[in-house]
Coordinates of N, CA and C in Angstrom, one line a residue:
M1 N -17.3 -0.3 69.4 CA -17.3 -1.6 70.2 C -16.2 -1.4 71.3
E2 N -16.6 -1.8 72.5 CA -15.7 -1.6 73.6 C -14.5 -2.5 73.5
T3 N -13.3 -2.0 73.8 CA -12.1 -2.9 73.7 C -11.9 -3.6 75.1
M4 N -11.7 -4.8 75.1 CA -11.5 -5.6 76.3 C -10.0 -5.7 76.6
T5 N -9.7 -5.3 77.9 CA -8.3 -5.4 78.3 C -8.1 -6.7 79.1
L6 N -7.0 -7.4 78.7 CA -6.7 -8.6 79.4 C -6.2 -8.3 80.8
S7 N -6.9 -8.8 81.8 CA -6.4 -8.5 83.2 C -5.4 -9.6 83.6
V8 N -4.7 -9.3 84.6 CA -3.6 -10.2 85.1 C -4.3 -11.6 85.5
D9 N -5.5 -11.5 86.0 CA -6.2 -12.8 86.4 C -6.5 -13.7 85.3
A10 N -6.6 -13.1 84.0 CA -6.8 -13.9 82.9 C -5.6 -14.4 82.2
V11 N -4.4 -14.0 82.7 CA -3.2 -14.4 82.1 C -2.8 -15.8 82.7
P12 N -2.3 -16.7 81.8 CA -2.0 -18.0 82.4 C -1.0 -18.0 83.5
D13 N -0.8 -19.1 84.2 CA 0.0 -19.2 85.4 C 1.5 -18.8 85.1
Q14 N 1.9 -18.8 83.8 CA 3.3 -18.4 83.5 C 3.6 -17.0 83.8
D15 N 2.5 -16.1 84.0 CA 2.7 -14.8 84.4 C 2.5 -14.6 85.9
R16 N 2.4 -15.7 86.6 CA 2.3 -15.6 88.1 C 3.5 -16.2 88.7
K17 N 3.7 -15.9 90.0 CA 4.7 -16.5 90.7 C 4.1 -17.1 92.0
G18 N 3.5 -18.3 91.9 CA 3.0 -19.0 93.0 C 4.0 -19.7 93.8
P19 N 3.7 -20.4 94.9 CA 4.6 -21.1 95.7 C 5.3 -22.2 94.8
G20 N 6.6 -22.2 94.8 CA 7.3 -23.2 94.0 C 7.3 -23.0 92.5
R21 N 6.7 -22.0 92.0 CA 6.6 -21.8 90.6 C 7.5 -20.6 90.2
P22 N 8.5 -20.9 89.3 CA 9.4 -19.9 88.8 C 8.6 -18.8 88.0
R23 N 9.0 -17.5 88.2 CA 8.3 -16.5 87.5 C 8.8 -16.5 86.0
S24 N 8.0 -16.0 85.1 CA 8.2 -16.1 83.7 C 9.3 -15.1 83.3
A25 N 10.4 -15.5 82.7 CA 11.4 -14.6 82.1 C 10.8 -13.8 81.0
R26 N 9.8 -14.4 80.2 CA 9.2 -13.7 79.1 C 8.5 -12.5 79.6
V27 N 7.7 -12.7 80.7 CA 7.0 -11.5 81.2 C 7.9 -10.5 81.7
D28 N 9.0 -10.9 82.4 CA 9.9 -9.9 82.9 C 10.5 -9.1 81.8
E29 N 10.9 -9.8 80.7 CA 11.5 -9.1 79.6 C 10.5 -8.1 78.9
A30 N 9.2 -8.5 78.8 CA 8.2 -7.7 78.3 C 8.0 -6.4 79.1
I31 N 8.0 -6.5 80.4 CA 7.9 -5.4 81.3 C 9.0 -4.4 81.1
V32 N 10.2 -5.0 81.2 CA 11.4 -4.1 81.0 C 11.5 -3.5 79.7
E33 N 11.1 -4.2 78.6 CA 11.1 -3.7 77.3 C 10.0 -2.5 77.2
A34 N 8.9 -2.7 77.9 CA 7.9 -1.6 77.9 C 8.5 -0.3 78.5
V35 N 9.3 -0.5 79.6 CA 10.0 0.7 80.2 C 10.9 1.4 79.1
F36 N 11.7 0.5 78.4 CA 12.6 1.1 77.4 C 11.8 1.8 76.3
E37 N 10.7 1.3 75.9 CA 9.9 1.9 74.8 C 9.3 3.2 75.2
L38 N 8.8 3.3 76.5 CA 8.3 4.5 77.0 C 9.3 5.6 77.1
L39 N 10.5 5.2 77.7 CA 11.6 6.2 77.8 C 12.1 6.7 76.5
S40 N 12.3 5.7 75.6 CA 12.9 6.1 74.3 C 12.0 6.9 73.4
S41 N 10.7 6.9 73.8 CA 9.7 7.7 73.0 C 9.7 9.1 73.5
G42 N 10.4 9.4 74.5 CA 10.5 10.8 75.0 C 9.9 11.1 76.4
Q43 N 9.3 10.1 77.0 CA 8.7 10.3 78.3 C 9.8 10.3 79.3
S44 N 9.7 11.2 80.3 CA 10.7 11.2 81.4 C 10.4 10.1 82.4
A45 N 11.4 9.7 83.1 CA 11.2 8.7 84.2 C 10.2 9.1 85.2
D46 N 10.1 10.4 85.5 CA 9.1 10.9 86.5 C 7.7 10.7 86.0
A47 N 7.5 10.9 84.7 CA 6.2 10.8 84.1 C 5.7 9.4 83.9
I48 N 6.6 8.5 83.8 CA 6.1 7.1 83.6 C 5.5 6.5 84.9
S49 N 4.4 5.8 84.7 CA 3.7 5.2 85.8 C 3.7 3.7 85.7
I50 N 3.5 3.0 86.7 CA 3.3 1.6 86.7 C 2.1 1.2 85.8
E51 N 1.1 2.0 85.8 CA -0.1 1.8 85.0 C 0.3 1.8 83.5
A52 N 1.1 2.8 83.1 CA 1.5 2.9 81.7 C 2.4 1.8 81.3
V53 N 3.3 1.3 82.2 CA 4.2 0.2 81.9 C 3.3 -1.1 81.7
A54 N 2.4 -1.3 82.6 CA 1.5 -2.4 82.5 C 0.8 -2.5 81.2
A55 N 0.2 -1.3 80.8 CA -0.6 -1.3 79.6 C 0.3 -1.5 78.4
K56 N 1.5 -1.0 78.4 CA 2.5 -1.2 77.3 C 2.9 -2.7 77.2
A57 N 3.1 -3.3 78.3 CA 3.6 -4.7 78.3 C 2.5 -5.7 78.1
G58 N 1.2 -5.2 78.3 CA 0.1 -6.1 78.1 C -0.1 -7.0 79.3
V59 N 0.2 -6.5 80.5 CA 0.0 -7.2 81.8 C -0.8 -6.4 82.7
G60 N -1.2 -6.9 83.8 CA -1.8 -6.2 84.9 C -0.8 -5.6 85.8
K61 N -1.3 -4.5 86.5 CA -0.4 -3.9 87.5 C 0.1 -4.9 88.6
A62 N -0.8 -5.8 89.0 CA -0.4 -6.8 90.0 C 0.8 -7.6 89.6
T63 N 0.9 -7.9 88.2 CA 2.0 -8.7 87.7 C 3.3 -8.0 87.9
I64 N 3.3 -6.7 87.8 CA 4.5 -5.9 88.0 C 4.9 -5.8 89.5
Y65 N 3.8 -5.6 90.3 CA 4.1 -5.4 91.7 C 4.5 -6.7 92.4
R66 N 4.2 -7.9 91.8 CA 4.7 -9.1 92.3 C 6.2 -9.3 92.0
R67 N 6.7 -8.5 91.1 CA 8.1 -8.6 90.7 C 9.0 -7.5 91.3
W68 N 8.4 -6.3 91.3 CA 9.1 -5.1 91.8 C 8.2 -4.3 92.8
P69 N 8.8 -3.9 93.9 CA 8.0 -3.3 95.0 C 7.6 -1.8 94.6
N70 N 8.3 -1.2 93.6 CA 8.0 0.2 93.2 C 8.6 0.5 91.9
K71 N 8.4 1.7 91.4 CA 8.9 2.0 90.1 C 10.4 2.2 90.1
E72 N 11.0 2.7 91.2 CA 12.4 2.8 91.3 C 13.1 1.5 91.1
A73 N 12.6 0.5 91.8 CA 13.2 -0.9 91.7 C 13.2 -1.4 90.2
L74 N 12.1 -1.1 89.6 CA 11.9 -1.5 88.2 C 12.9 -0.8 87.3
L75 N 13.1 0.5 87.5 CA 14.1 1.3 86.8 C 15.5 0.8 86.9
I76 N 15.8 0.4 88.2 CA 17.2 -0.2 88.4 C 17.4 -1.5 87.6
D77 N 16.4 -2.3 87.6 CA 16.5 -3.6 86.9 C 16.5 -3.3 85.4
A78 N 15.9 -2.2 84.9 CA 16.0 -1.8 83.5 C 17.4 -1.4 83.2
V79 N 18.1 -0.7 84.1 CA 19.5 -0.4 83.9 C 20.3 -1.6 83.8
L80 N 20.1 -2.6 84.6 CA 20.9 -3.8 84.6 C 20.7 -4.6 83.3
A81 N 19.4 -4.6 82.8 CA 19.1 -5.3 81.6 C 19.7 -4.6 80.4
M82 N 19.7 -3.3 80.5 CA 20.2 -2.5 79.4 C 21.7 -2.7 79.2
K83 N 22.4 -2.8 80.3 CA 23.9 -3.0 80.2 C 24.2 -4.4 79.8
G84 N 23.4 -5.4 80.1 CA 23.7 -6.8 79.6 C 24.7 -7.4 80.5
P85 N 25.1 -8.7 80.2 CA 26.1 -9.4 81.0 C 27.5 -8.9 80.9
L86 N 28.2 -9.1 81.9 CA 29.6 -8.6 81.9 C 30.5 -9.6 81.0
P87 N 31.3 -9.0 80.1 CA 32.2 -9.9 79.3 C 33.3 -10.4 80.2
E88 N 33.7 -11.6 80.0 CA 34.8 -12.2 80.8 C 36.1 -11.9 80.2
P89 N 37.0 -11.2 80.9 CA 38.4 -11.0 80.3 C 39.1 -12.3 80.0
R90 N 39.8 -12.3 78.9 CA 40.5 -13.6 78.6 C 41.9 -13.6 79.2
G91 N 42.4 -12.4 79.6 CA 43.7 -12.4 80.3 C 44.9 -12.6 79.5
E92 N 44.8 -12.5 78.2 CA 45.9 -12.6 77.3 C 46.6 -11.3 76.9
S93 N 45.7 -10.3 76.8 CA 46.2 -8.9 76.4 C 45.4 -7.9 77.1
V94 N 46.1 -6.9 77.7 CA 45.3 -5.8 78.3 C 44.5 -5.0 77.3
R95 N 45.1 -4.8 76.1 CA 44.4 -4.1 75.1 C 43.2 -4.8 74.7
E96 N 43.3 -6.1 74.4 CA 42.1 -6.8 73.9 C 41.0 -6.9 74.9
D97 N 41.4 -7.1 76.2 CA 40.4 -7.1 77.3 C 39.7 -5.8 77.4
L98 N 40.4 -4.7 77.3 CA 39.8 -3.4 77.4 C 38.9 -3.1 76.2
V99 N 39.3 -3.5 75.0 CA 38.5 -3.4 73.9 C 37.2 -4.1 74.1
T100 N 37.3 -5.3 74.6 CA 36.1 -6.2 74.8 C 35.1 -5.5 75.8
Q101 N 35.6 -4.9 76.8 CA 34.8 -4.2 77.8 C 34.1 -2.9 77.2
V102 N 34.9 -2.1 76.5 CA 34.3 -0.9 75.9 C 33.3 -1.3 74.8
A103 N 33.6 -2.3 74.0 CA 32.7 -2.7 72.9 C 31.4 -3.2 73.5
A104 N 31.4 -3.8 74.7 CA 30.2 -4.2 75.4 C 29.3 -3.1 75.7
M105 N 29.8 -1.9 75.9 CA 29.0 -0.7 76.1 C 28.4 -0.1 74.9
R106 N 28.9 -0.6 73.7 CA 28.5 -0.1 72.4 C 27.7 -1.2 71.7
N107 N 26.6 -1.7 72.3 CA 25.9 -2.8 71.7 C 25.0 -2.3 70.6
K108 N 24.3 -3.3 69.9 CA 23.6 -3.0 68.7 C 22.4 -2.0 69.0
R109 N 21.9 -2.0 70.2 CA 20.8 -1.1 70.5 C 21.2 0.1 71.2
M110 N 22.4 0.6 71.0 CA 22.9 1.7 71.8 C 22.2 3.0 71.5
A111 N 21.6 3.1 70.3 CA 20.9 4.4 70.0 C 19.7 4.5 70.8
Q112 N 18.9 3.4 71.0 CA 17.7 3.4 71.8 C 18.2 3.5 73.3
Y113 N 19.1 2.8 73.7 CA 19.6 2.8 75.1 C 20.2 4.1 75.5
G114 N 20.8 4.8 74.6 CA 21.3 6.1 74.9 C 20.2 7.1 75.3
K115 N 19.1 7.0 74.6 CA 18.0 7.9 74.9 C 17.4 7.4 76.3
V116 N 17.3 6.1 76.5 CA 16.8 5.6 77.8 C 17.6 6.1 78.9
T117 N 19.0 6.0 78.8 CA 19.9 6.4 79.9 C 19.7 7.9 80.2
A118 N 19.6 8.7 79.1 CA 19.4 10.1 79.3 C 18.2 10.4 80.1
C119 N 17.1 9.7 79.8 CA 15.8 9.9 80.6 C 15.9 9.4 82.0
L120 N 16.7 8.3 82.2 CA 16.8 7.7 83.5 C 17.7 8.5 84.5
M121 N 18.6 9.3 84.0 CA 19.6 9.9 84.9 C 19.0 10.8 85.9
P122 N 18.0 11.7 85.6 CA 17.4 12.5 86.7 C 16.8 11.7 87.8
E123 N 16.1 10.6 87.4 CA 15.5 9.7 88.4 C 16.6 9.0 89.2
L124 N 17.6 8.6 88.6 CA 18.7 7.8 89.3 C 19.4 8.7 90.3
F125 N 19.6 10.0 90.0 CA 20.4 10.8 90.9 C 19.6 11.9 91.7
K126 N 18.3 11.6 91.8 CA 17.5 12.6 92.5 C 17.6 12.4 94.0
S127 N 18.2 11.3 94.4 CA 18.3 11.1 95.9 C 19.6 10.3 96.1
G128 N 20.1 10.5 97.4 CA 21.3 9.7 97.7 C 21.1 8.2 97.7
E129 N 19.9 7.8 98.0 CA 19.7 6.3 98.0 C 19.7 5.8 96.6
M130 N 19.1 6.5 95.6 CA 19.1 6.1 94.3 C 20.5 6.1 93.7
T131 N 21.3 7.1 94.1 CA 22.7 7.2 93.6 C 23.4 5.9 94.1
R132 N 23.2 5.6 95.4 CA 23.9 4.4 96.0 C 23.5 3.1 95.2
V133 N 22.2 3.0 94.9 CA 21.8 1.8 94.2 C 22.4 1.7 92.8
Y134 N 22.4 2.9 92.1 CA 23.0 2.9 90.8 C 24.5 2.6 90.8
Q135 N 25.2 3.2 91.8 CA 26.6 2.8 91.9 C 26.8 1.4 92.1
G136 N 25.9 0.7 92.9 CA 26.0 -0.7 93.1 C 25.8 -1.5 91.8
V137 N 25.0 -0.9 90.8 CA 24.8 -1.6 89.6 C 26.1 -1.5 88.7
V138 N 26.7 -0.3 88.7 CA 27.9 -0.2 87.8 C 29.2 -0.6 88.4
E139 N 29.3 -0.7 89.7 CA 30.6 -1.0 90.4 C 31.2 -2.3 90.0
P140 N 30.4 -3.4 89.8 CA 31.0 -4.6 89.4 C 31.7 -4.5 88.0
R141 N 31.1 -3.6 87.1 CA 31.7 -3.4 85.8 C 33.1 -2.7 86.0
R142 N 33.1 -1.7 86.8 CA 34.3 -1.0 87.1 C 35.4 -1.9 87.6
E143 N 35.0 -2.8 88.5 CA 35.9 -3.7 89.1 C 36.6 -4.6 88.1
V144 N 35.8 -5.1 87.1 CA 36.4 -5.9 86.1 C 37.5 -5.1 85.3
M145 N 37.2 -3.9 85.0 CA 38.2 -3.1 84.3 C 39.4 -2.7 85.2
R146 N 39.1 -2.5 86.5 CA 40.2 -2.3 87.4 C 41.2 -3.5 87.4
G147 N 40.6 -4.7 87.4 CA 41.4 -5.9 87.4 C 42.3 -5.9 86.1
I148 N 41.7 -5.6 85.0 CA 42.5 -5.6 83.8 C 43.6 -4.6 83.9
L149 N 43.4 -3.4 84.3 CA 44.4 -2.3 84.4 C 45.5 -2.7 85.5
R150 N 45.1 -3.3 86.6 CA 46.0 -3.7 87.6 C 46.9 -4.8 87.1
R151 N 46.3 -5.7 86.3 CA 47.1 -6.8 85.8 C 48.1 -6.2 84.8
G152 N 47.7 -5.2 84.0 CA 48.7 -4.6 83.1 C 49.8 -3.9 83.8
I153 N 49.5 -3.3 85.0 CA 50.6 -2.6 85.7 C 51.6 -3.7 86.3
A154 N 51.0 -4.8 86.8 CA 51.8 -5.9 87.4 C 52.7 -6.5 86.3
S155 N 52.2 -6.6 85.1 CA 52.9 -7.3 84.0 C 53.9 -6.4 83.3
G156 N 53.8 -5.1 83.6 CA 54.7 -4.2 83.0 C 54.2 -3.6 81.7
E157 N 53.0 -4.0 81.3 CA 52.4 -3.5 80.0 C 52.0 -2.0 80.2
L158 N 51.6 -1.7 81.4 CA 51.1 -0.3 81.7 C 52.1 0.3 82.7
R159 N 52.0 1.7 82.7 CA 52.9 2.4 83.6 C 52.6 2.1 85.1
A160 N 53.7 2.0 85.9 CA 53.6 1.7 87.3 C 52.8 2.8 88.0
D161 N 52.9 4.1 87.6 CA 52.2 5.2 88.3 C 50.9 5.5 87.7
L162 N 50.3 4.6 86.9 CA 49.0 4.8 86.2 C 47.9 5.1 87.3
D163 N 47.1 6.1 87.1 CA 46.0 6.4 88.0 C 44.8 5.5 87.4
V164 N 44.5 4.4 88.1 CA 43.6 3.5 87.6 C 42.2 4.1 87.6
E165 N 41.8 4.8 88.6 CA 40.4 5.4 88.6 C 40.2 6.4 87.5
L166 N 41.2 7.2 87.3 CA 41.1 8.2 86.2 C 41.1 7.6 84.9
C167 N 41.9 6.5 84.7 CA 41.9 5.8 83.5 C 40.5 5.1 83.2
L168 N 39.9 4.6 84.2 CA 38.5 4.1 84.1 C 37.6 5.2 83.5
L169 N 37.7 6.4 84.1 CA 36.8 7.5 83.7 C 37.1 7.9 82.3
V170 N 38.3 7.9 81.9 CA 38.7 8.3 80.5 C 38.2 7.3 79.5
L171 N 38.1 6.0 79.9 CA 37.6 5.0 79.0 C 36.1 4.9 78.9
S172 N 35.4 5.2 80.1 CA 34.0 5.1 80.1 C 33.2 6.4 79.7
G173 N 33.8 7.5 80.1 CA 33.2 8.8 79.8 C 32.8 9.0 78.4
P174 N 33.8 8.9 77.4 CA 33.5 9.1 76.0 C 32.5 8.1 75.5
T175 N 32.5 6.9 76.0 CA 31.5 5.9 75.5 C 30.1 6.3 75.9
L176 N 30.0 6.7 77.2 CA 28.7 7.2 77.7 C 28.2 8.4 76.9
A177 N 29.1 9.4 76.7 CA 28.7 10.6 76.0 C 28.3 10.3 74.5
Q178 N 28.9 9.4 73.9 CA 28.6 9.0 72.5 C 27.2 8.3 72.5
N179 N 27.1 7.4 73.4 CA 25.8 6.6 73.5 C 24.6 7.5 73.8
M180 N 24.8 8.4 74.7 CA 23.6 9.2 75.2 C 23.4 10.4 74.3
L181 N 24.4 11.1 73.9 CA 24.3 12.4 73.2 C 24.8 12.4 71.8
R182 N 25.4 11.3 71.4 CA 26.2 11.4 70.1 C 27.0 12.7 70.1
W183 N 27.8 12.9 71.2 CA 28.4 14.1 71.5 C 29.2 14.7 70.4
N184 N 30.0 13.8 69.7 CA 30.8 14.2 68.6 C 30.5 13.4 67.4
P185 N 29.6 13.8 66.5 CA 29.3 13.0 65.3 C 30.4 12.7 64.3
N186 N 31.5 13.4 64.5 CA 32.7 13.2 63.6 C 33.5 12.0 64.1
V187 N 33.2 11.4 65.2 CA 33.9 10.2 65.7 C 33.0 9.0 65.2
P188 N 33.6 8.2 64.3 CA 32.8 7.1 63.7 C 32.5 6.0 64.7
D189 N 31.4 5.3 64.5 CA 31.0 4.2 65.4 C 31.9 3.0 65.1
E190 N 32.3 2.9 63.8 CA 33.1 1.7 63.4 C 34.4 1.7 64.1
N191 N 34.8 0.6 64.8 CA 36.1 0.5 65.5 C 36.2 1.5 66.6
F192 N 35.1 2.0 67.2 CA 35.1 3.0 68.3 C 35.9 2.4 69.4
A193 N 35.6 1.2 69.9 CA 36.3 0.6 71.0 C 37.8 0.5 70.8
E194 N 38.2 0.0 69.7 CA 39.6 -0.2 69.4 C 40.3 1.2 69.4
N195 N 39.7 2.2 68.7 CA 40.3 3.5 68.6 C 40.4 4.2 69.9
L196 N 39.4 4.1 70.8 CA 39.4 4.7 72.1 C 40.5 4.1 73.0
V197 N 40.5 2.7 73.0 CA 41.5 2.0 73.8 C 42.9 2.4 73.4
D198 N 43.1 2.4 72.1 CA 44.5 2.6 71.6 C 44.9 4.1 71.9
F199 N 44.0 5.0 71.9 CA 44.2 6.4 72.2 C 44.6 6.5 73.7
V200 N 43.9 5.9 74.5 CA 44.2 5.9 76.0 C 45.5 5.2 76.3
L201 N 45.7 4.1 75.6 CA 47.0 3.4 75.9 C 48.2 4.1 75.4
Q202 N 48.1 5.1 74.6 CA 49.3 5.9 74.2 C 49.9 6.6 75.4
G203 N 49.0 6.9 76.3 CA 49.5 7.6 77.6 C 49.7 6.6 78.7
A204 N 49.0 5.5 78.7 CA 49.0 4.6 79.8 C 50.0 3.5 79.7
S205 N 50.5 3.2 78.5 CA 51.5 2.1 78.3 C 52.8 2.4 78.9
A206 N 53.5 1.4 79.3 CA 54.8 1.6 79.9 C 55.8 2.0 78.9

């Protein structure tokens, strides 16, 4: 028996974005989740097509193109969704604020997202334009952590000569390596953020 595919024209208006009609967050999430599933299953970003994403999400290609002009734009939004919202620093303790930021990079789905990030990297850095767009995605997160470190320098909690940019790299690099590659399996996931921040602060503290 022939399997019938639901076309975008058969989907209710919640999957459309007509004049004055807000687009469906549910559909957006389904499309981005389809990207995650395809990437985490081992497909490269180059190999993934809009057709494959549409089929996985259960929508028509037109539904995707109404939201994203091309695959690159969809991948960038996938990166944003993967990272999640920025935690707000409380401003009471440099250590606690740094732990909060690092812990946000180690979310419950980090195992899947690590695979997704590894597959996305070649696509994101294959051109100068894509690199610029990706840097625009992560720069607001860096700026939050810069603010925490600069506040610590001003308050005397951190060394006056602290290299802020290098400190950012030292905090984010191991997190990314563990998320993507499980680079050192001897480093436990439990209390990872606290242990990393405390280790870095041994050299950064005043």
